[in-house]
mmCIF file of C-alpha atoms and ligand atoms in Angstrom:
data_model
loop_
_atom_site.group_PDB
_atom_site.id
_atom_site.type_symbol
_atom_site.label_atom_id
_atom_site.label_comp_id
_atom_site.label_asym_id
_atom_site.label_seq_id
_atom_site.Cartn_x
_atom_site.Cartn_y
_atom_site.Cartn_z
ATOM 1 C CA UNK A 14 133.222 151.011 191.096
ATOM 2 C CA UNK A 15 129.748 152.467 190.820
ATOM 3 C CA UNK A 16 130.620 155.394 193.056
ATOM 4 C CA UNK A 17 131.631 153.795 196.345
ATOM 5 C CA UNK A 18 134.088 155.570 198.641
ATOM 6 C CA UNK A 19 135.198 155.068 202.223
ATOM 7 C CA UNK A 20 134.061 157.517 204.917
ATOM 8 C CA UNK A 21 136.833 157.710 207.513
ATOM 9 C CA UNK A 22 136.073 159.306 210.897
ATOM 10 C CA UNK A 23 138.351 161.841 212.541
ATOM 11 C CA UNK A 24 138.944 161.572 216.312
ATOM 12 C CA UNK A 25 135.667 161.443 218.287
ATOM 13 C CA UNK A 26 133.844 161.037 214.954
ATOM 14 C CA UNK A 27 133.833 164.864 214.678
ATOM 15 C CA UNK A 28 133.614 164.529 210.902
ATOM 16 C CA UNK A 29 134.090 161.927 208.173
ATOM 17 C CA UNK A 30 136.442 162.295 205.204
ATOM 18 C CA UNK A 31 136.203 160.650 201.764
ATOM 19 C CA UNK A 32 138.547 160.633 198.719
ATOM 20 C CA UNK A 33 137.562 162.736 195.690
ATOM 21 C CA UNK A 34 139.654 162.897 192.490
ATOM 22 C CA UNK A 35 139.659 166.301 190.763
ATOM 23 C CA UNK A 36 141.552 166.604 187.489
ATOM 24 C CA UNK A 37 143.525 163.500 188.472
ATOM 25 C CA UNK A 38 144.418 164.822 191.938
ATOM 26 C CA UNK A 39 142.873 163.028 194.967
ATOM 27 C CA UNK A 40 141.920 164.969 198.115
ATOM 28 C CA UNK A 41 139.983 163.857 201.208
ATOM 29 C CA UNK A 42 136.850 165.991 201.548
ATOM 30 C CA UNK A 43 134.039 166.290 204.093
ATOM 31 C CA UNK A 44 130.749 165.225 202.434
ATOM 32 C CA UNK A 45 128.110 167.597 203.780
ATOM 33 C CA UNK A 46 124.398 166.987 203.086
ATOM 34 C CA UNK A 47 123.681 170.329 204.821
ATOM 35 C CA UNK A 48 125.376 172.564 202.208
ATOM 36 C CA UNK A 49 125.824 172.755 198.435
ATOM 37 C CA UNK A 50 129.338 174.003 197.642
ATOM 38 C CA UNK A 51 132.297 171.846 196.533
ATOM 39 C CA UNK A 52 135.353 173.815 197.642
ATOM 40 C CA UNK A 53 138.992 172.729 198.098
ATOM 41 C CA UNK A 54 142.301 173.743 199.620
ATOM 42 C CA UNK A 55 144.522 174.741 196.701
ATOM 43 C CA UNK A 56 147.763 176.379 195.607
ATOM 44 C CA UNK A 57 146.286 179.898 195.811
ATOM 45 C CA UNK A 58 146.243 179.722 199.619
ATOM 46 C CA UNK A 59 149.257 180.789 201.633
ATOM 47 C CA UNK A 60 151.851 178.257 202.728
ATOM 48 C CA UNK A 61 150.797 178.914 206.329
ATOM 49 C CA UNK A 62 147.142 178.117 205.574
ATOM 50 C CA UNK A 63 147.955 174.905 203.654
ATOM 51 C CA UNK A 64 150.570 173.499 206.090
ATOM 52 C CA UNK A 65 149.746 169.786 206.568
ATOM 53 C CA UNK A 66 146.932 169.811 203.986
ATOM 54 C CA UNK A 67 146.658 168.069 200.608
ATOM 55 C CA UNK A 68 146.081 170.797 198.030
ATOM 56 C CA UNK A 69 144.686 170.914 194.497
ATOM 57 C CA UNK A 70 146.849 172.607 191.866
ATOM 58 C CA UNK A 71 144.673 173.753 188.931
ATOM 59 C CA UNK A 72 147.772 174.458 186.821
ATOM 60 C CA UNK A 73 148.643 170.747 186.977
ATOM 61 C CA UNK A 74 145.219 169.616 185.720
ATOM 62 C CA UNK A 75 144.790 169.103 181.957
ATOM 63 C CA UNK A 76 141.023 169.508 182.304
ATOM 64 C CA UNK A 77 140.735 172.587 184.534
ATOM 65 C CA UNK A 78 139.051 175.736 183.161
ATOM 66 C CA UNK A 79 138.625 178.996 185.092
ATOM 67 C CA UNK A 80 134.994 180.190 185.423
ATOM 68 C CA UNK A 81 135.641 183.849 184.498
ATOM 69 C CA UNK A 82 134.246 186.368 186.992
ATOM 70 C CA UNK A 83 132.802 183.728 189.355
ATOM 71 C CA UNK A 84 133.387 183.736 193.107
ATOM 72 C CA UNK A 85 132.021 182.006 196.219
ATOM 73 C CA UNK A 86 131.700 182.818 199.909
ATOM 74 C CA UNK A 87 130.255 180.364 202.431
ATOM 75 C CA UNK A 88 129.880 180.386 206.205
ATOM 76 C CA UNK A 89 128.747 177.423 208.312
ATOM 77 C CA UNK A 90 126.676 177.120 211.458
ATOM 78 C CA UNK A 91 129.784 176.897 213.656
ATOM 79 C CA UNK A 92 131.188 180.231 212.434
ATOM 80 C CA UNK A 93 133.729 178.649 210.089
ATOM 81 C CA UNK A 94 133.850 179.557 206.415
ATOM 82 C CA UNK A 95 135.705 179.854 203.116
ATOM 83 C CA UNK A 96 135.744 182.151 200.076
ATOM 84 C CA UNK A 97 137.493 182.289 196.708
ATOM 85 C CA UNK A 98 137.175 181.842 192.947
ATOM 86 C CA UNK A 99 135.767 179.066 190.768
ATOM 87 C CA UNK A 100 136.639 176.771 187.904
ATOM 88 C CA UNK A 101 135.418 173.539 186.360
ATOM 89 C CA UNK A 102 137.169 170.192 186.241
ATOM 90 C CA UNK A 103 136.463 166.465 186.025
ATOM 91 C CA UNK A 104 135.375 165.162 189.451
ATOM 92 C CA UNK A 105 135.390 161.426 190.172
ATOM 93 C CA UNK A 106 134.007 159.784 193.315
ATOM 94 C CA UNK A 107 134.643 156.030 193.348
ATOM 95 C CA UNK A 108 134.151 155.889 189.577
ATOM 96 C CA UNK A 109 131.052 158.112 189.400
ATOM 97 C CA UNK A 110 132.278 160.974 187.229
ATOM 98 C CA UNK A 111 131.173 164.491 186.256
ATOM 99 C CA UNK A 112 133.082 166.460 183.631
ATOM 100 C CA UNK A 113 132.863 170.258 184.016
ATOM 101 C CA UNK A 114 131.849 170.163 187.692
ATOM 102 C CA UNK A 115 132.078 173.564 189.397
ATOM 103 C CA UNK A 116 135.069 173.362 191.756
ATOM 104 C CA UNK A 117 135.462 176.255 194.163
ATOM 105 C CA UNK A 118 139.046 177.287 194.957
ATOM 106 C CA UNK A 119 139.427 178.886 198.391
ATOM 107 C CA UNK A 120 141.626 181.964 198.605
ATOM 108 C CA UNK A 121 140.641 182.408 202.275
ATOM 109 C CA UNK A 122 139.610 179.832 204.906
ATOM 110 C CA UNK A 123 138.744 180.208 208.607
ATOM 111 C CA UNK A 124 141.104 179.065 211.343
ATOM 112 C CA UNK A 125 139.113 175.906 212.174
ATOM 113 C CA UNK A 126 139.672 174.639 208.628
ATOM 114 C CA UNK A 127 143.397 175.546 208.649
ATOM 115 C CA UNK A 128 143.787 173.585 211.900
ATOM 116 C CA UNK A 129 141.756 170.591 210.676
ATOM 117 C CA UNK A 130 144.550 169.176 208.482
ATOM 118 C CA UNK A 131 142.615 166.008 207.580
ATOM 119 C CA UNK A 132 139.942 168.155 205.941
ATOM 120 C CA UNK A 133 140.926 169.487 202.496
ATOM 121 C CA UNK A 134 137.535 170.938 201.650
ATOM 122 C CA UNK A 135 133.848 170.191 201.510
ATOM 123 C CA UNK A 136 131.599 168.423 199.046
ATOM 124 C CA UNK A 137 128.042 169.743 199.401
ATOM 125 C CA UNK A 138 125.168 167.285 198.905
ATOM 126 C CA UNK A 139 122.186 169.504 199.763
ATOM 127 C CA UNK A 140 120.088 171.057 196.970
ATOM 128 C CA UNK A 141 121.771 173.266 194.383
ATOM 129 C CA UNK A 142 119.639 176.305 195.288
ATOM 130 C CA UNK A 143 121.936 176.756 198.314
ATOM 131 C CA UNK A 144 125.118 176.997 196.196
ATOM 132 C CA UNK A 145 126.912 180.284 196.970
ATOM 133 C CA UNK A 146 128.662 180.873 193.619
ATOM 134 C CA UNK A 147 128.054 184.367 192.214
ATOM 135 C CA UNK A 148 126.886 185.720 189.797
ATOM 136 C CA UNK A 149 125.260 182.367 188.918
ATOM 137 C CA UNK A 150 124.849 179.446 191.416
ATOM 138 C CA UNK A 151 126.167 176.119 190.062
ATOM 139 C CA UNK A 152 124.975 172.532 190.441
ATOM 140 C CA UNK A 153 126.261 170.110 193.066
ATOM 141 C CA UNK A 154 128.154 166.966 192.103
ATOM 142 C CA UNK A 155 125.054 164.886 192.928
ATOM 143 C CA UNK A 156 122.754 167.081 190.814
ATOM 144 C CA UNK A 157 125.179 166.704 187.892
ATOM 145 C CA UNK A 158 125.821 162.952 188.284
ATOM 146 C CA UNK A 159 122.376 161.652 189.232
ATOM 147 C CA UNK A 160 120.991 161.218 185.683
ATOM 148 C CA UNK A 161 123.948 158.953 184.858
ATOM 149 C CA UNK A 162 123.504 156.702 187.901
ATOM 150 C CA UNK A 163 121.652 153.364 187.867
ATOM 151 C CA UNK A 164 119.406 154.940 190.536
ATOM 152 C CA UNK A 165 119.316 158.742 191.200
ATOM 153 C CA UNK A 166 120.435 158.463 194.832
ATOM 154 C CA UNK A 167 123.363 158.309 197.220
ATOM 155 C CA UNK A 168 123.640 156.583 200.589
ATOM 156 C CA UNK A 169 125.477 157.407 203.819
ATOM 157 C CA UNK A 170 126.752 154.518 205.947
ATOM 158 C CA UNK A 171 128.588 156.287 208.807
ATOM 159 C CA UNK A 172 129.960 154.229 211.704
ATOM 160 C CA UNK A 173 131.094 154.920 215.273
ATOM 161 C CA UNK A 174 134.924 155.018 215.312
ATOM 162 C CA UNK A 175 135.120 152.847 212.195
ATOM 163 C CA UNK A 176 135.311 153.256 208.432
ATOM 164 C CA UNK A 177 131.946 153.562 206.698
ATOM 165 C CA UNK A 178 131.009 154.508 203.142
ATOM 166 C CA UNK A 179 129.198 156.829 200.796
ATOM 167 C CA UNK A 180 127.799 155.188 197.635
ATOM 168 C CA UNK A 181 126.292 156.815 194.556
ATOM 169 C CA UNK A 182 123.775 154.966 192.374
ATOM 170 C CA UNK A 183 122.576 152.028 194.484
ATOM 171 C CA UNK A 184 121.225 151.002 197.881
ATOM 172 C CA UNK A 185 123.428 148.186 199.200
ATOM 173 C CA UNK A 186 120.852 146.273 201.227
ATOM 174 C CA UNK A 187 123.629 144.171 202.827
ATOM 175 C CA UNK A 188 124.615 147.291 204.801
ATOM 176 C CA UNK A 189 121.533 147.356 207.033
ATOM 177 C CA UNK A 190 119.072 145.166 208.875
ATOM 178 C CA UNK A 191 115.283 145.142 208.612
ATOM 179 C CA UNK A 192 113.215 147.227 206.239
ATOM 180 C CA UNK A 193 114.103 150.616 204.768
ATOM 181 C CA UNK A 194 111.394 153.245 205.358
ATOM 182 C CA UNK A 195 111.026 156.038 202.778
ATOM 183 C CA UNK A 196 109.668 159.487 203.715
ATOM 184 C CA UNK A 197 108.951 162.613 201.642
ATOM 185 C CA UNK A 198 111.434 165.502 201.726
ATOM 186 C CA UNK A 199 110.438 169.181 201.779
ATOM 187 C CA UNK A 200 113.056 170.846 199.562
ATOM 188 C CA UNK A 201 111.754 174.426 200.030
ATOM 189 C CA UNK A 202 114.743 175.531 202.112
ATOM 190 C CA UNK A 203 117.272 173.504 200.099
ATOM 191 C CA UNK A 204 117.815 170.832 202.754
ATOM 192 C CA UNK A 205 116.917 167.122 203.015
ATOM 193 C CA UNK A 206 114.111 168.154 205.387
ATOM 194 C CA UNK A 207 111.287 166.128 206.925
ATOM 195 C CA UNK A 208 108.786 166.306 209.784
ATOM 196 C CA UNK A 209 110.000 164.902 213.111
ATOM 197 C CA UNK A 210 107.736 165.783 216.032
ATOM 198 C CA UNK A 211 107.513 162.605 218.131
ATOM 199 C CA UNK A 212 110.062 160.906 220.348
ATOM 200 C CA UNK A 213 110.271 158.161 222.941
ATOM 201 C CA UNK A 214 112.949 157.077 225.374
ATOM 202 C CA UNK A 215 113.974 153.419 225.589
ATOM 203 C CA UNK A 216 110.856 152.495 223.637
ATOM 204 C CA UNK A 217 108.504 154.148 226.130
ATOM 205 C CA UNK A 218 105.308 156.066 225.410
ATOM 206 C CA UNK A 219 105.723 158.410 222.415
ATOM 207 C CA UNK A 220 105.608 162.133 223.251
ATOM 208 C CA UNK A 221 105.238 165.138 220.928
ATOM 209 C CA UNK A 222 108.072 167.676 221.194
ATOM 210 C CA UNK A 223 106.588 170.464 219.055
ATOM 211 C CA UNK A 224 103.724 169.890 216.590
ATOM 212 C CA UNK A 225 105.076 169.959 213.035
ATOM 213 C CA UNK A 226 108.729 170.174 214.131
ATOM 214 C CA UNK A 227 111.116 169.905 211.172
ATOM 215 C CA UNK A 228 114.494 168.156 210.940
ATOM 216 C CA UNK A 229 117.239 167.870 208.309
ATOM 217 C CA UNK A 230 119.502 164.896 207.552
ATOM 218 C CA UNK A 231 122.940 166.483 207.845
ATOM 219 C CA UNK A 232 126.180 164.501 207.458
ATOM 220 C CA UNK A 233 128.197 167.730 207.947
ATOM 221 C CA UNK A 234 127.072 168.294 211.533
ATOM 222 C CA UNK A 235 128.726 166.220 214.251
ATOM 223 C CA UNK A 236 125.961 166.031 216.841
ATOM 224 C CA UNK A 237 122.203 165.412 216.949
ATOM 225 C CA UNK A 238 120.553 168.768 217.650
ATOM 226 C CA UNK A 239 116.910 168.090 218.604
ATOM 227 C CA UNK A 240 113.953 170.085 219.934
ATOM 228 C CA UNK A 241 114.793 171.236 223.510
ATOM 229 C CA UNK A 242 111.850 169.149 224.831
ATOM 230 C CA UNK A 243 113.580 166.012 223.508
ATOM 231 C CA UNK A 244 116.939 166.813 225.093
ATOM 232 C CA UNK A 245 115.372 167.767 228.428
ATOM 233 C CA UNK A 246 113.205 164.626 228.616
ATOM 234 C CA UNK A 247 116.130 162.404 227.574
ATOM 235 C CA UNK A 248 118.695 163.644 230.094
ATOM 236 C CA UNK A 249 116.058 163.643 232.884
ATOM 237 C CA UNK A 250 116.395 159.841 232.553
ATOM 238 C CA UNK A 251 120.208 159.940 233.025
ATOM 239 C CA UNK A 252 121.448 160.077 236.636
ATOM 240 C CA UNK A 253 123.889 162.958 237.135
ATOM 241 C CA UNK A 254 123.156 164.600 233.760
ATOM 242 C CA UNK A 255 123.273 168.404 233.835
ATOM 243 C CA UNK A 256 122.892 171.145 231.268
ATOM 244 C CA UNK A 257 126.355 172.640 231.822
ATOM 245 C CA UNK A 258 126.641 176.165 230.393
ATOM 246 C CA UNK A 259 130.420 176.130 230.834
ATOM 247 C CA UNK A 260 130.723 172.977 228.712
ATOM 248 C CA UNK A 261 128.122 174.293 226.261
ATOM 249 C CA UNK A 262 125.475 171.614 226.736
ATOM 250 C CA UNK A 263 124.313 168.460 228.507
ATOM 251 C CA UNK A 264 126.997 166.387 230.242
ATOM 252 C CA UNK A 265 126.736 163.243 232.367
ATOM 253 C CA UNK A 266 128.948 160.798 234.305
ATOM 254 C CA UNK A 267 130.869 158.727 231.728
ATOM 255 C CA UNK A 268 129.730 155.470 233.385
ATOM 256 C CA UNK A 269 126.034 156.412 232.965
ATOM 257 C CA UNK A 270 123.750 153.861 231.324
ATOM 258 C CA UNK A 271 122.383 155.889 228.394
ATOM 259 C CA UNK A 272 118.891 154.960 227.173
ATOM 260 C CA UNK A 273 118.092 154.506 223.487
ATOM 261 C CA UNK A 274 116.172 157.347 221.847
ATOM 262 C CA UNK A 275 113.446 156.921 219.237
ATOM 263 C CA UNK A 276 112.747 159.864 216.903
ATOM 264 C CA UNK A 277 110.061 159.880 214.273
ATOM 265 C CA UNK A 278 111.139 160.321 210.688
ATOM 266 C CA UNK A 279 108.090 161.384 208.734
ATOM 267 C CA UNK A 280 105.907 159.325 211.083
ATOM 268 C CA UNK A 281 108.038 156.152 211.462
ATOM 269 C CA UNK A 282 110.241 155.814 214.561
ATOM 270 C CA UNK A 283 114.022 155.557 214.058
ATOM 271 C CA UNK A 284 116.253 154.518 216.954
ATOM 272 C CA UNK A 285 119.457 156.236 218.065
ATOM 273 C CA UNK A 286 121.418 153.803 220.256
ATOM 274 C CA UNK A 287 122.257 155.066 223.740
ATOM 275 C CA UNK A 288 125.891 154.081 223.189
ATOM 276 C CA UNK A 289 126.033 156.470 220.220
ATOM 277 C CA UNK A 290 124.847 159.337 222.461
ATOM 278 C CA UNK A 291 128.055 159.279 224.510
ATOM 279 C CA UNK A 292 130.033 161.730 222.366
ATOM 280 C CA UNK A 293 133.311 162.580 224.087
ATOM 281 C CA UNK A 294 135.062 162.743 227.452
ATOM 282 C CA UNK A 295 135.438 166.308 228.728
ATOM 283 C CA UNK A 296 137.175 165.522 232.062
ATOM 284 C CA UNK A 297 138.119 162.426 234.021
ATOM 285 C CA UNK A 298 134.550 161.548 235.064
ATOM 286 C CA UNK A 299 132.393 163.652 232.722
ATOM 287 C CA UNK A 300 131.206 162.999 229.182
ATOM 288 C CA UNK A 301 129.526 165.352 226.695
ATOM 289 C CA UNK A 302 126.256 164.295 225.087
ATOM 290 C CA UNK A 303 125.883 163.578 221.381
ATOM 291 C CA UNK A 304 122.252 164.711 221.773
ATOM 292 C CA UNK A 305 121.919 168.434 222.418
ATOM 293 C CA UNK A 306 119.151 171.045 222.143
ATOM 294 C CA UNK A 307 118.915 172.754 218.753
ATOM 295 C CA UNK A 308 119.487 176.495 219.174
ATOM 296 C CA UNK A 309 116.973 177.359 216.432
ATOM 297 C CA UNK A 310 113.591 175.816 215.545
ATOM 298 C CA UNK A 311 115.118 173.484 212.958
ATOM 299 C CA UNK A 312 116.369 170.095 214.232
ATOM 300 C CA UNK A 313 119.692 168.948 212.763
ATOM 301 C CA UNK A 314 120.170 165.166 212.683
ATOM 302 C CA UNK A 315 123.925 164.929 212.305
ATOM 303 C CA UNK A 316 126.498 162.139 212.470
ATOM 304 C CA UNK A 317 125.238 160.818 215.847
ATOM 305 C CA UNK A 318 121.981 159.908 214.052
ATOM 306 C CA UNK A 319 123.796 158.345 211.099
ATOM 307 C CA UNK A 320 125.823 156.010 213.365
ATOM 308 C CA UNK A 321 122.576 154.174 214.155
ATOM 309 C CA UNK A 322 120.794 154.728 210.839
ATOM 310 C CA UNK A 323 121.784 153.934 207.240
ATOM 311 C CA UNK A 324 120.309 156.750 205.114
ATOM 312 C CA UNK A 325 119.518 156.918 201.382
ATOM 313 C CA UNK A 326 119.072 160.327 199.722
ATOM 314 C CA UNK A 327 116.844 159.911 196.635
ATOM 315 C CA UNK A 328 117.105 162.881 194.257
ATOM 316 C CA UNK A 329 114.752 161.216 191.747
ATOM 317 C CA UNK A 330 111.625 161.543 193.878
ATOM 318 C CA UNK A 331 112.961 163.709 196.767
ATOM 319 C CA UNK A 332 112.617 161.107 199.495
ATOM 320 C CA UNK A 333 114.851 159.876 202.299
ATOM 321 C CA UNK A 334 115.242 156.176 203.147
ATOM 322 C CA UNK A 335 116.112 155.083 206.714
ATOM 323 C CA UNK A 336 117.124 151.683 208.097
ATOM 324 C CA UNK A 337 118.812 150.568 211.311
ATOM 325 C CA UNK A 338 122.464 149.446 211.002
HETATM 326 C C1 LIG B 420 121.136 174.527 208.830
HETATM 327 C C2 LIG B 420 122.640 174.432 208.937
HETATM 328 C C3 LIG B 420 123.032 172.985 209.275
HETATM 329 C C4 LIG B 420 124.530 172.853 209.366
HETATM 330 N N1 LIG B 420 125.151 173.296 208.117
HETATM 331 C C5 LIG B 420 125.871 172.438 207.337
HETATM 332 N N2 LIG B 420 125.888 171.143 207.607
HETATM 333 N N3 LIG B 420 126.568 172.929 206.340
HETATM 334 C C6 LIG B 420 124.851 174.663 207.734
HETATM 335 C C7 LIG B 420 123.334 174.859 207.630
HETATM 336 C C1 LIG B 421 129.586 171.932 207.800
HETATM 337 C C2 LIG B 421 130.997 172.224 208.176
HETATM 338 C C3 LIG B 421 131.060 173.022 209.443
HETATM 339 C C4 LIG B 421 132.475 173.480 209.695
HETATM 340 N N1 LIG B 421 133.479 172.425 209.581
HETATM 341 C C5 LIG B 421 134.708 172.625 210.185
HETATM 342 N N2 LIG B 421 134.930 173.732 210.844
HETATM 343 N N3 LIG B 421 135.650 171.669 210.047
HETATM 344 C C6 LIG B 421 133.252 171.254 208.753
HETATM 345 C C7 LIG B 421 131.817 170.976 208.370
#
C-alpha cells in the first residue's frame, strides 16, 4: 500500500496502536504527533520489563547498524519516559519505507510503559527539532519519508472505540464529509501548532477564551486539554458537572446530555461531538470528561478531538487540514 496502517484503540480509547515493521520485525507502536522520537521495546530490556510485550531484536535484523556513541532520553507530559541507545534500520509503515531510519532502543522504560503491554514503543510525528538523540538529533520517519511520498503529508483518522487509520502520502477524501479546511502551522516550538482562541457550545454565540491562545494537534495525548475558560463554560451547561479534585478534573452524571463543542482552528470552527466528550466511567453514576482544562497555557487537542475530526498533517507547506468525520 501507499503507507496505510490501522490505528487500533486500547480500552477507553486511551491510545491507538499501529503496526510498524523494523528490519523485518513488526511491532505495534503509538503514533505521537506531539513528540519526535521513534523508540521501541527490545532485547536489551530485562525480562521483567518486556513481559507481555513484542520486542525488537537488533541481532536478528540483517539491516541494523549501531549508531556509535548515540543515546536518547525522553520524558512525556504524564511523567512517563524512556532512555537508551540508538541504531538505524529499515522502517516500513504500510509500504512507505525509510532505509537507515534512526531507531531508538530503550534500555530503561517507566512503569506505565511496562504495564501497557499493547504499547511496544512510540513513533514521533512532530518536528525533528524535538528529537532527543545526543550528540546529534536525528530525523523522524515522516521527515525522512516525505520526499518519496506522492504528497508530503500524513493523515490521522482516529475513531471512538473502533479501528481507524494513519495514511502516508495521500488524503483519502472518502474518509470524511464536507470540505477540508487548511490552516497554517507555527513550527517554532516543534509542534503542529495553530491559533485557537474562540469556542462555542452547541453552536451558540462564539466566545473568546484567551486572545491568541495556541493549540497543538496531538495524537499522543488521550484527552482534549483546552483553555480553562472553555472547560468552565462547557461544564456550566452540564447538569451535575463538577470540577472534582479527587478525580483530577471535571466529572458529570453518566446519563448527562453533553452538548457539542465548537473550537476554532486557525479561524474556522471545528466541532467536537458531545458524545465524544464522555471519556470513561469512574463510578456507577459518574463519568470523567474528555474535555479538561489545560494545566499550562498551551492547549493540547488530543484523541478526543480526532474522534470528531479527520486531520491531515502537511509537511510540504506546514499546514494542517481538518474535516468532520
Ligand atoms: C506539549 C506536550 C504534549 C504531550 N506530549 C506528547 N504527546 N508527547 C509531550 C509534549
Ligand atoms: C505521549 C505518550 C505519553 C505516555 N504514554 C504512556 N504512558 N503510555 C504514551 C504516550
